[in-house]
């Protein structure tokens, strides 16, 4: 869902009727000072892509500041001394304009971007550290574009390494937990070997990417793009491109992809589309015994599905509305989705394609952040709203809302663990963004509201593999990850980090734990 804060640059462009400066002069400035790092066609190079879609989250004033003063921990020079103030403003304004010719990014460009640093099977098979490899955490630090690897028992940092610019969405693990795949908003996919602490392969799937998914058997990676309108399938071993799917309906109307997820019990990828009323299902090949032995999950690895479905062929499921944000029931029988209009949700059966329920959710429900648990013998799901100070709790049998909890402000992320009595939700927007609520999963009441650091944003929780301790981000440039005891809610430790965003526990992610995202 798009809260207003994320739309600012687009509104700014719309509200600027005429280009204030000479566009040719700004374009020339770009070629002289920026093109060597950001690419002649603004597609990115050692610096990120500078097209309107890639910049949509950077406020224009911040763009001016970056050009003048650079960014912390970046190799970019500060142009405040070299360029006049008016030139910097003209350059920044020009960057938010779409290019005269939309750059192309097809299979040839994907192939050209592909690098294999360490071919699959060429590095040692034992971890270079003593920690439990299934209880590791990756923490993405967006402040200076790094990631940290934490031991999930001692909460010591094992390693810190540089990532691509602007990672977004959850990194995805192979089922054995050895490899992790990161996706950046600029379209880069990085495969990282956690045992050897090395980047092993990289490829660029698009110009403006939404997210990536890894098949339940760990053999394939699917990337979902906004630009171009495509899904791209890779062999996970070395990130070789296998297939580019142009995303369009039978009438030839193309669409951005809202996101793609792996549905292991179905043995398929499920992608929702933003501009076409369809959900796409793309099956991966049914597993062999050797594949099943790479790890076990609660959701069966051996998928059951209609044998008529062909591997890697798109099954189109017509849905009553566009799906921007969505979530699945634990068996992946239903998709629970909402469109950007934000005035409601719907439940669609993925086998029949039929809508089975409407969800009366207002205030931009953030379904991607939904979690489920057992309450009084029934399964409920809970989700925050990006535009409303509340959490909705829904019975997944009847699809009725059983409770609407008032919170201290709209939240972004909700998390729990099967072994924890509590669900955590942040207050990401507004004056109370330094608070997090703790909800009792049985009484469905807020039982505690914590303010870990007054005035500093507190957001996004992830539990350890046993559900005993959890990590919470102090989402600031000079932030930290705070370790809490999941039962006493007592703070145990702070680990300084640069704007830590998401945290991802290997066990919880690979076992499709009910209290976290997948
Ligand atoms: Fe996200 C996950 C979409 C803005 C931080 N976000 C996701 C996913 C989607 C999504 C589809 C799931 C991908 C996955 O894990 O495979 N996010 C969107 C939006 O549409 C939205 C509202 C607007 C946009 O700019 O795209 C948006 N997201 C943000 C932010 O502003 C956040 C707070 C900061 C940032 O880094 O951009 C943000 N999104 C995250 C994080 C996750 C995420 C940390 C992974 C959560 C997890 O625990 O799995």
XYZ file of C-alpha atoms and ligand atoms in Angstrom:
567
model
C 0.000 0.000 0.000
C 1.242 3.481 -0.713
C 1.021 5.851 2.196
C 1.257 9.492 1.160
C 4.835 9.796 2.351
C 5.919 7.430 -0.442
C 4.122 9.380 -3.172
C 5.770 12.734 -2.500
C 8.185 12.856 -5.419
C 5.466 11.911 -7.887
C 3.154 14.576 -6.527
C 6.018 16.999 -6.694
C 6.533 16.258 -10.379
C 2.813 16.607 -11.071
C 2.731 19.926 -9.229
C 5.631 21.336 -11.245
C 3.976 22.532 -14.436
C 7.043 23.655 -16.333
C 10.645 22.673 -16.098
C 12.223 25.547 -14.191
C 15.642 25.301 -15.847
C 16.956 24.507 -19.325
C 16.546 20.719 -19.668
C 19.362 20.445 -22.192
C 21.744 22.158 -19.801
C 20.670 19.799 -17.007
C 21.115 16.797 -19.318
C 24.602 18.021 -20.198
C 25.455 18.394 -16.508
C 24.286 14.832 -15.997
C 26.518 13.511 -18.785
C 29.559 15.402 -17.434
C 29.227 14.693 -13.732
C 26.944 11.708 -13.192
C 26.929 9.392 -16.225
C 30.239 7.682 -15.463
C 28.770 6.144 -12.284
C 25.000 6.192 -12.876
C 25.113 5.226 -16.577
C 24.607 7.277 -19.719
C 20.955 6.224 -19.895
C 20.474 6.595 -16.100
C 20.183 2.824 -15.710
C 22.819 2.722 -12.987
C 26.424 1.586 -12.880
C 28.486 1.608 -9.718
C 25.830 4.075 -8.526
C 22.095 3.341 -8.500
C 19.678 3.929 -11.396
C 18.392 7.515 -11.534
C 15.026 7.173 -13.272
C 11.780 8.533 -11.799
C 10.579 5.049 -10.801
C 13.809 4.374 -8.926
C 13.709 7.785 -7.232
C 10.066 7.696 -6.250
C 10.987 7.276 -2.588
C 13.541 10.070 -2.424
C 12.132 13.521 -1.690
C 13.365 16.186 -4.156
C 14.962 18.202 -1.324
C 16.880 15.084 -0.309
C 18.058 14.612 -3.903
C 19.446 18.170 -3.892
C 21.166 17.448 -0.605
C 22.712 14.204 -1.879
C 24.098 15.928 -4.995
C 25.512 18.792 -2.943
C 26.799 16.879 0.062
C 26.962 13.210 -0.981
C 25.807 10.412 1.291
C 27.507 8.932 4.319
C 29.625 5.880 3.524
C 29.276 6.327 -0.227
C 31.918 6.826 -2.890
C 29.938 9.659 -4.465
C 31.697 13.045 -4.433
C 29.923 16.084 -2.959
C 29.185 18.467 -5.847
C 28.475 21.471 -3.600
C 31.913 22.885 -4.370
C 31.917 22.070 -8.101
C 28.397 23.085 -9.132
C 26.378 26.224 -8.434
C 23.232 25.901 -6.302
C 21.000 26.551 -9.347
C 22.785 23.859 -11.344
C 22.290 21.329 -8.561
C 18.589 22.163 -8.323
C 18.199 21.912 -12.116
C 19.977 18.573 -12.149
C 17.825 17.196 -9.334
C 14.642 18.395 -11.027
C 15.695 16.846 -14.326
C 16.289 13.464 -12.683
C 12.611 13.197 -11.761
C 11.620 13.609 -15.436
C 11.099 10.459 -17.483
C 13.731 10.013 -20.205
C 12.738 10.774 -23.803
C 13.313 7.119 -24.689
C 12.417 4.449 -22.128
C 15.541 2.300 -21.619
C 15.277 -1.317 -22.693
C 15.964 -4.132 -20.281
C 15.450 -7.551 -21.814
C 17.232 -10.882 -21.825
C 20.373 -9.449 -23.467
C 20.762 -6.827 -20.732
C 20.110 -9.438 -18.030
C 22.766 -11.714 -19.517
C 25.238 -8.828 -19.766
C 24.811 -8.044 -16.065
C 25.442 -11.602 -14.887
C 28.575 -12.331 -12.843
C 29.532 -15.588 -11.132
C 32.255 -14.987 -8.572
C 32.269 -18.532 -7.165
C 30.515 -21.179 -9.272
C 28.110 -23.413 -7.370
C 30.009 -26.208 -5.619
C 33.401 -24.449 -5.689
C 33.497 -23.275 -2.051
C 33.793 -25.389 1.146
C 30.606 -26.943 2.518
C 31.200 -26.149 6.187
C 30.461 -22.822 7.876
C 33.421 -20.588 8.765
C 31.905 -19.998 12.243
C 30.600 -21.997 15.200
C 27.082 -20.578 15.473
C 23.982 -22.707 14.769
C 23.581 -22.180 10.992
C 19.809 -22.563 11.308
C 19.483 -19.856 13.948
C 21.303 -17.070 12.141
C 19.771 -13.676 11.501
C 20.424 -11.435 8.535
C 19.832 -7.781 9.421
C 19.540 -5.377 6.493
C 21.069 -1.999 7.342
C 19.631 0.501 4.866
C 21.487 3.500 6.327
C 24.793 2.647 4.701
C 23.724 -0.285 2.502
C 25.197 -3.127 4.514
C 23.919 -6.351 6.042
C 24.926 -7.957 9.316
C 24.963 -11.640 10.121
C 24.057 -12.339 13.763
C 24.401 -15.489 15.840
C 20.806 -16.164 16.973
C 21.898 -17.677 20.302
C 24.520 -15.178 21.519
C 23.408 -12.195 19.411
C 27.048 -11.544 18.528
C 27.734 -10.106 15.068
C 29.531 -12.739 12.972
C 30.091 -10.556 9.914
C 29.076 -7.262 8.276
C 29.211 -6.801 4.525
C 28.299 -4.289 1.820
C 25.097 -4.829 -0.142
C 23.623 -3.322 -3.294
C 21.986 0.075 -2.942
C 18.432 0.119 -1.513
C 17.635 -3.492 -0.745
C 13.925 -3.988 -0.289
C 11.715 -6.883 0.735
C 12.809 -9.951 2.577
C 16.030 -11.720 1.563
C 15.156 -15.326 0.691
C 17.064 -18.425 1.879
C 17.585 -21.814 0.268
C 15.810 -24.520 2.364
C 19.111 -25.702 3.921
C 19.826 -22.123 5.026
C 23.229 -21.959 3.350
C 22.507 -19.323 0.705
C 20.591 -16.095 0.881
C 19.321 -14.047 -2.086
C 18.960 -10.292 -1.733
C 16.867 -8.115 -4.064
C 17.398 -4.390 -4.597
C 14.886 -1.819 -5.822
C 17.257 -1.317 -8.796
C 16.733 -4.907 -9.906
C 19.913 -6.541 -8.621
C 19.783 -10.073 -7.215
C 22.778 -11.056 -5.105
C 23.388 -14.654 -4.061
C 25.409 -14.796 -0.843
C 27.019 -17.903 0.682
C 26.475 -17.694 4.440
C 28.919 -20.535 5.139
C 31.796 -18.840 3.318
C 30.695 -15.214 3.836
C 31.073 -14.434 0.134
C 28.952 -13.072 -2.677
C 28.870 -15.969 -5.137
C 26.771 -14.634 -8.038
C 24.906 -11.550 -9.129
C 22.492 -10.617 -11.885
C 20.206 -7.714 -12.672
C 16.612 -8.735 -13.399
C 15.102 -5.350 -14.227
C 15.279 -1.612 -13.775
C 12.728 -1.304 -11.018
C 12.162 -4.557 -9.176
C 9.526 -5.350 -6.538
C 10.831 -8.502 -4.927
C 12.155 -12.009 -5.428
C 10.973 -15.482 -4.414
C 12.916 -18.734 -4.085
C 11.162 -22.022 -4.942
C 10.418 -24.401 -2.067
C 13.198 -26.724 -3.266
C 15.718 -23.868 -3.480
C 16.429 -24.444 -7.159
C 14.790 -21.447 -8.814
C 14.532 -17.725 -8.207
C 11.721 -15.610 -9.631
C 11.974 -11.815 -9.837
C 8.954 -9.493 -10.084
C 9.433 -6.160 -11.863
C 7.625 -2.866 -12.153
C 9.936 -1.891 -15.033
C 9.995 -3.542 -17.452
C 6.645 -5.287 -17.043
C 8.108 -8.739 -16.531
C 8.744 -11.741 -14.338
C 12.187 -13.307 -14.705
C 13.066 -16.893 -13.807
C 16.629 -17.870 -12.810
C 18.378 -21.099 -12.008
C 19.331 -20.558 -8.354
C 22.670 -22.344 -8.643
C 24.540 -19.590 -10.484
C 21.687 -17.188 -11.268
C 21.591 -18.126 -14.947
C 18.545 -16.623 -16.596
C 16.047 -19.295 -17.676
C 13.039 -17.380 -18.909
C 11.715 -13.827 -19.204
C 7.919 -13.608 -18.977
C 6.482 -10.423 -20.493
C 3.501 -9.697 -18.257
C 0.400 -8.955 -20.316
C -3.152 -10.203 -20.666
C -4.707 -11.912 -23.686
C -5.590 -8.485 -25.131
C -1.945 -7.391 -24.967
C -2.332 -4.975 -22.026
C 0.864 -5.109 -19.989
C 1.186 -4.824 -16.222
C 3.565 -4.142 -13.406
C 3.949 -7.071 -11.004
C 2.886 -6.238 -7.451
C 4.973 -9.055 -5.959
C 5.803 -12.738 -6.343
C 5.892 -15.415 -3.624
C 6.738 -19.100 -3.464
C 3.836 -21.375 -2.475
C 5.632 -24.624 -1.496
C 2.517 -26.772 -0.947
C 1.443 -25.923 -4.508
C 4.955 -26.239 -5.933
C 4.535 -22.933 -7.664
C 5.254 -19.229 -7.722
C 2.247 -16.948 -7.296
C 2.424 -13.418 -8.682
C -0.184 -10.676 -8.312
C -0.476 -8.014 -10.984
C -1.029 -4.342 -10.478
C -2.617 -3.278 -13.761
C -4.402 -6.451 -14.914
C -7.098 -8.316 -12.994
C -5.185 -11.590 -12.947
C -3.059 -13.626 -10.563
C -0.409 -15.783 -12.210
C 0.650 -19.213 -11.015
C 3.918 -20.605 -12.417
C 4.731 -24.151 -11.254
C 8.275 -25.387 -10.793
C 9.073 -29.065 -11.586
C 7.781 -31.578 -9.050
C 10.514 -32.599 -6.603
C 12.595 -35.710 -6.640
C 13.693 -37.460 -3.437
C 17.091 -35.797 -3.459
C 15.439 -32.407 -3.525
C 13.097 -33.244 -0.654
C 16.099 -34.192 1.492
C 17.596 -30.676 1.340
C 15.537 -29.602 4.335
C 12.193 -30.127 5.983
C 9.417 -27.627 6.404
C 6.078 -27.663 8.117
C 4.404 -27.070 4.807
C 4.926 -30.223 2.729
C 7.768 -29.986 0.273
C 6.139 -32.565 -1.953
C 3.460 -30.422 -3.530
C 0.141 -31.837 -4.607
C -1.250 -30.242 -7.704
C -3.151 -30.862 -10.884
C -0.746 -32.996 -12.983
C -2.011 -31.163 -16.060
C -0.140 -28.060 -14.926
C 3.060 -27.717 -16.910
C 6.287 -26.623 -15.242
C 7.225 -22.988 -15.893
C 4.018 -22.352 -17.880
C 1.771 -19.529 -16.709
C -1.658 -20.404 -15.313
C -3.787 -17.244 -15.409
C -6.340 -16.844 -12.643
C -8.875 -14.089 -13.343
C -9.669 -12.111 -10.172
C -12.381 -9.489 -9.534
C -9.937 -6.640 -8.798
C -6.287 -5.611 -9.109
C -4.142 -6.991 -6.292
C -1.464 -4.672 -4.945
C -0.873 -6.190 -1.594
C -1.605 -9.763 -0.633
C -1.157 -12.635 1.753
C -1.872 -16.388 1.772
C -3.523 -18.789 4.149
C -1.053 -21.336 5.605
C -2.030 -24.034 3.062
C -1.745 -21.618 0.127
C -5.306 -22.426 -0.914
C -6.413 -18.804 -0.793
C -4.913 -15.463 -1.629
C -6.122 -12.608 0.533
C -5.591 -9.414 -1.406
C -6.314 -5.716 -1.537
C -5.933 -3.114 -4.219
C -4.364 0.311 -3.841
C -7.784 1.911 -3.533
C -7.398 0.607 -0.011
C -11.134 0.333 0.608
C -11.424 -3.378 1.129
C -9.959 -6.780 0.612
C -11.055 -10.056 -0.902
C -10.330 -13.750 -0.542
C -9.822 -15.772 -3.731
C -9.607 -19.549 -3.942
C -6.471 -20.295 -5.951
C -7.832 -23.550 -7.360
C -11.207 -22.378 -8.610
C -10.228 -18.738 -9.091
C -13.504 -17.819 -7.339
C -13.834 -14.979 -4.851
C -15.022 -16.595 -1.619
C -15.304 -13.533 0.601
C -15.049 -9.766 0.791
C -13.106 -8.274 3.659
C -14.485 -4.991 4.958
C -11.036 -3.482 5.573
C -10.578 0.262 5.320
C -7.448 2.361 5.808
C -5.032 0.629 3.441
C -4.682 -2.799 5.080
C -1.078 -3.977 4.928
C -1.769 -7.579 4.018
C 1.873 -8.309 3.167
C 2.549 -7.930 6.852
C -0.178 -10.295 7.994
C 0.426 -13.173 10.405
C -1.756 -16.017 11.640
C -2.193 -18.028 14.849
C -4.618 -20.360 16.647
C -7.037 -18.572 18.965
C -9.810 -20.408 20.813
C -9.649 -23.341 18.429
C -9.789 -21.256 15.275
C -7.124 -19.753 13.014
C -7.072 -15.984 12.913
C -5.021 -13.582 10.845
C -3.987 -10.126 11.963
C -2.749 -7.151 10.012
C -1.995 -3.474 10.540
C -3.249 -0.617 8.334
C -0.933 1.910 6.715
C -3.566 4.632 6.807
C -5.431 3.916 10.033
C -4.451 3.482 13.667
C -5.743 -0.039 14.015
C -5.036 -3.745 13.747
C -7.693 -6.019 12.241
C -8.071 -9.595 13.446
C -9.997 -11.900 11.110
C -11.346 -15.442 11.533
C -9.876 -17.415 8.622
C -12.753 -19.926 8.651
C -15.622 -17.444 8.341
C -13.595 -14.442 7.090
C -15.409 -12.293 9.678
C -13.528 -9.548 11.521
C -13.418 -10.704 15.122
C -11.681 -7.664 16.565
C -10.435 -4.225 15.566
C -7.758 -3.034 17.955
C -7.090 0.691 18.248
C -3.395 1.525 18.179
C -1.331 4.668 18.787
C -0.867 5.173 15.023
C -0.789 3.311 11.695
C 1.623 0.374 11.731
C 3.779 -1.267 9.079
C 4.993 -4.620 10.381
C 3.409 -7.287 12.551
C 5.261 -10.322 13.876
C 5.022 -13.250 16.266
C 6.152 -16.871 16.622
C 4.162 -20.054 17.203
C 5.825 -20.440 20.627
C 5.174 -16.871 21.753
C 2.006 -15.738 23.521
C 2.404 -12.275 21.999
C 2.127 -10.561 18.630
C 4.060 -7.328 18.092
C 2.995 -4.405 15.929
C 4.858 -1.160 15.373
C 3.460 2.383 15.146
C 5.417 3.322 12.056
C 3.678 6.576 11.129
C 2.931 9.718 13.097
C 4.105 11.223 16.367
C 4.076 7.908 18.241
C 6.426 6.079 15.895
C 8.752 5.394 18.808
C 6.195 2.938 20.274
C 5.455 -0.741 19.731
C 2.390 -2.585 20.950
C 2.436 -6.089 22.382
C -0.837 -7.993 21.825
C -1.936 -11.053 23.803
C -2.758 -13.631 21.133
C -5.570 -15.211 23.174
C -7.348 -12.252 24.777
C -6.694 -10.140 21.638
C -5.880 -7.142 23.853
C -2.855 -4.836 23.827
C -1.111 -5.793 27.054
C 1.997 -3.600 26.816
C 3.226 -0.589 24.854
C 6.983 -0.144 24.805
C 8.953 3.002 23.942
C 12.520 1.711 23.580
C 14.023 5.147 22.794
C 11.816 8.264 22.952
C 11.722 10.112 19.623
C 13.328 7.277 17.642
C 11.353 5.049 15.269
C 10.938 1.514 16.614
C 9.833 -1.014 14.004
C 9.900 -4.546 12.625
C 10.300 -7.541 14.898
C 11.716 -10.987 14.174
C 11.902 -13.870 16.671
C 14.693 -16.412 17.098
C 14.053 -19.997 16.024
C 12.515 -21.051 19.360
C 10.340 -17.987 19.738
C 12.049 -17.079 23.025
C 13.862 -13.882 22.144
C 13.231 -11.287 19.485
C 14.920 -8.433 17.679
C 13.406 -4.970 17.214
C 14.918 -2.208 15.039
C 15.643 1.330 16.180
C 15.113 2.484 12.602
C 17.546 5.427 12.593
C 20.898 6.192 10.928
C 22.544 5.853 14.329
C 20.131 3.084 15.216
C 20.409 -0.320 16.810
C 18.852 -3.700 16.969
C 17.406 -4.373 20.429
C 17.167 -7.923 21.776
C 14.122 -8.592 23.992
C 13.064 -11.539 26.083
C 9.858 -12.680 24.370
C 8.090 -13.558 27.650
C 9.220 -10.941 30.184
C 9.522 -8.202 27.489
C 12.766 -7.172 29.179
C 15.497 -5.556 27.053
C 18.577 -7.804 26.990
C 20.999 -6.141 24.591
C 21.517 -3.369 21.999
C 23.648 -3.839 18.906
C 24.461 -0.541 17.115
C 23.443 -0.549 13.429
C 22.960 1.902 10.575
C 19.198 2.252 10.033
C 18.426 -1.439 10.465
C 15.216 -2.349 8.625
C 14.220 -6.008 8.282
C 15.644 -8.940 10.232
C 15.352 -12.485 8.936
C 15.871 -15.656 10.954
C 16.996 -18.654 8.875
C 14.860 -21.191 10.753
C 11.682 -19.123 10.769
C 11.946 -18.277 7.090
C 12.873 -21.720 5.806
C 10.242 -23.438 7.996
C 7.553 -20.989 6.960
C 6.946 -20.108 10.624
C 3.389 -18.782 11.093
C 4.396 -15.563 12.848
C 6.654 -14.144 10.165
C 6.711 -13.210 6.488
C 7.760 -15.630 3.775
Fe 8.130 -2.722 1.615
C 8.573 -6.080 2.162
C 5.939 -3.436 -0.877
C 7.490 0.580 1.275
C 10.440 -2.017 4.034
N 7.361 -4.426 0.818
C 7.746 -5.708 1.146
C 7.118 -6.626 0.236
C 6.383 -5.883 -0.641
C 6.529 -4.496 -0.254
C 5.540 -6.403 -1.796
C 7.265 -8.135 0.291
C 8.454 -8.512 -0.510
C 9.145 -9.752 -0.040
O 9.493 -9.847 1.121
O 9.385 -10.628 -0.860
N 6.889 -1.608 0.448
C 6.043 -2.111 -0.473
C 5.250 -1.049 -1.047
O 4.404 -1.169 -1.946
C 5.591 0.194 -0.337
C 4.406 0.630 0.563
C 5.888 1.341 -1.307
C 7.167 1.173 -2.066
O 7.937 2.107 -2.016
O 7.396 0.147 -2.670
C 6.743 -0.272 0.537
N 8.842 -1.017 2.496
C 8.459 0.219 2.194
C 9.169 1.195 2.991
O 9.060 2.442 2.933
C 10.028 0.469 3.939
C 9.486 0.702 5.356
C 11.486 0.916 3.894
C 12.280 0.468 2.709
O 13.300 -0.163 2.930
O 11.855 0.712 1.580
C 9.789 -0.958 3.482
N 9.261 -3.840 2.880
C 10.161 -3.348 3.790
C 10.769 -4.459 4.495
C 10.214 -5.630 3.971
C 9.285 -5.206 2.945
C 11.799 -4.337 5.631
C 10.477 -7.067 4.400
C 9.631 -7.371 5.583
C 9.776 -8.770 6.079
O 9.930 -8.920 7.278
O 9.693 -9.714 5.308
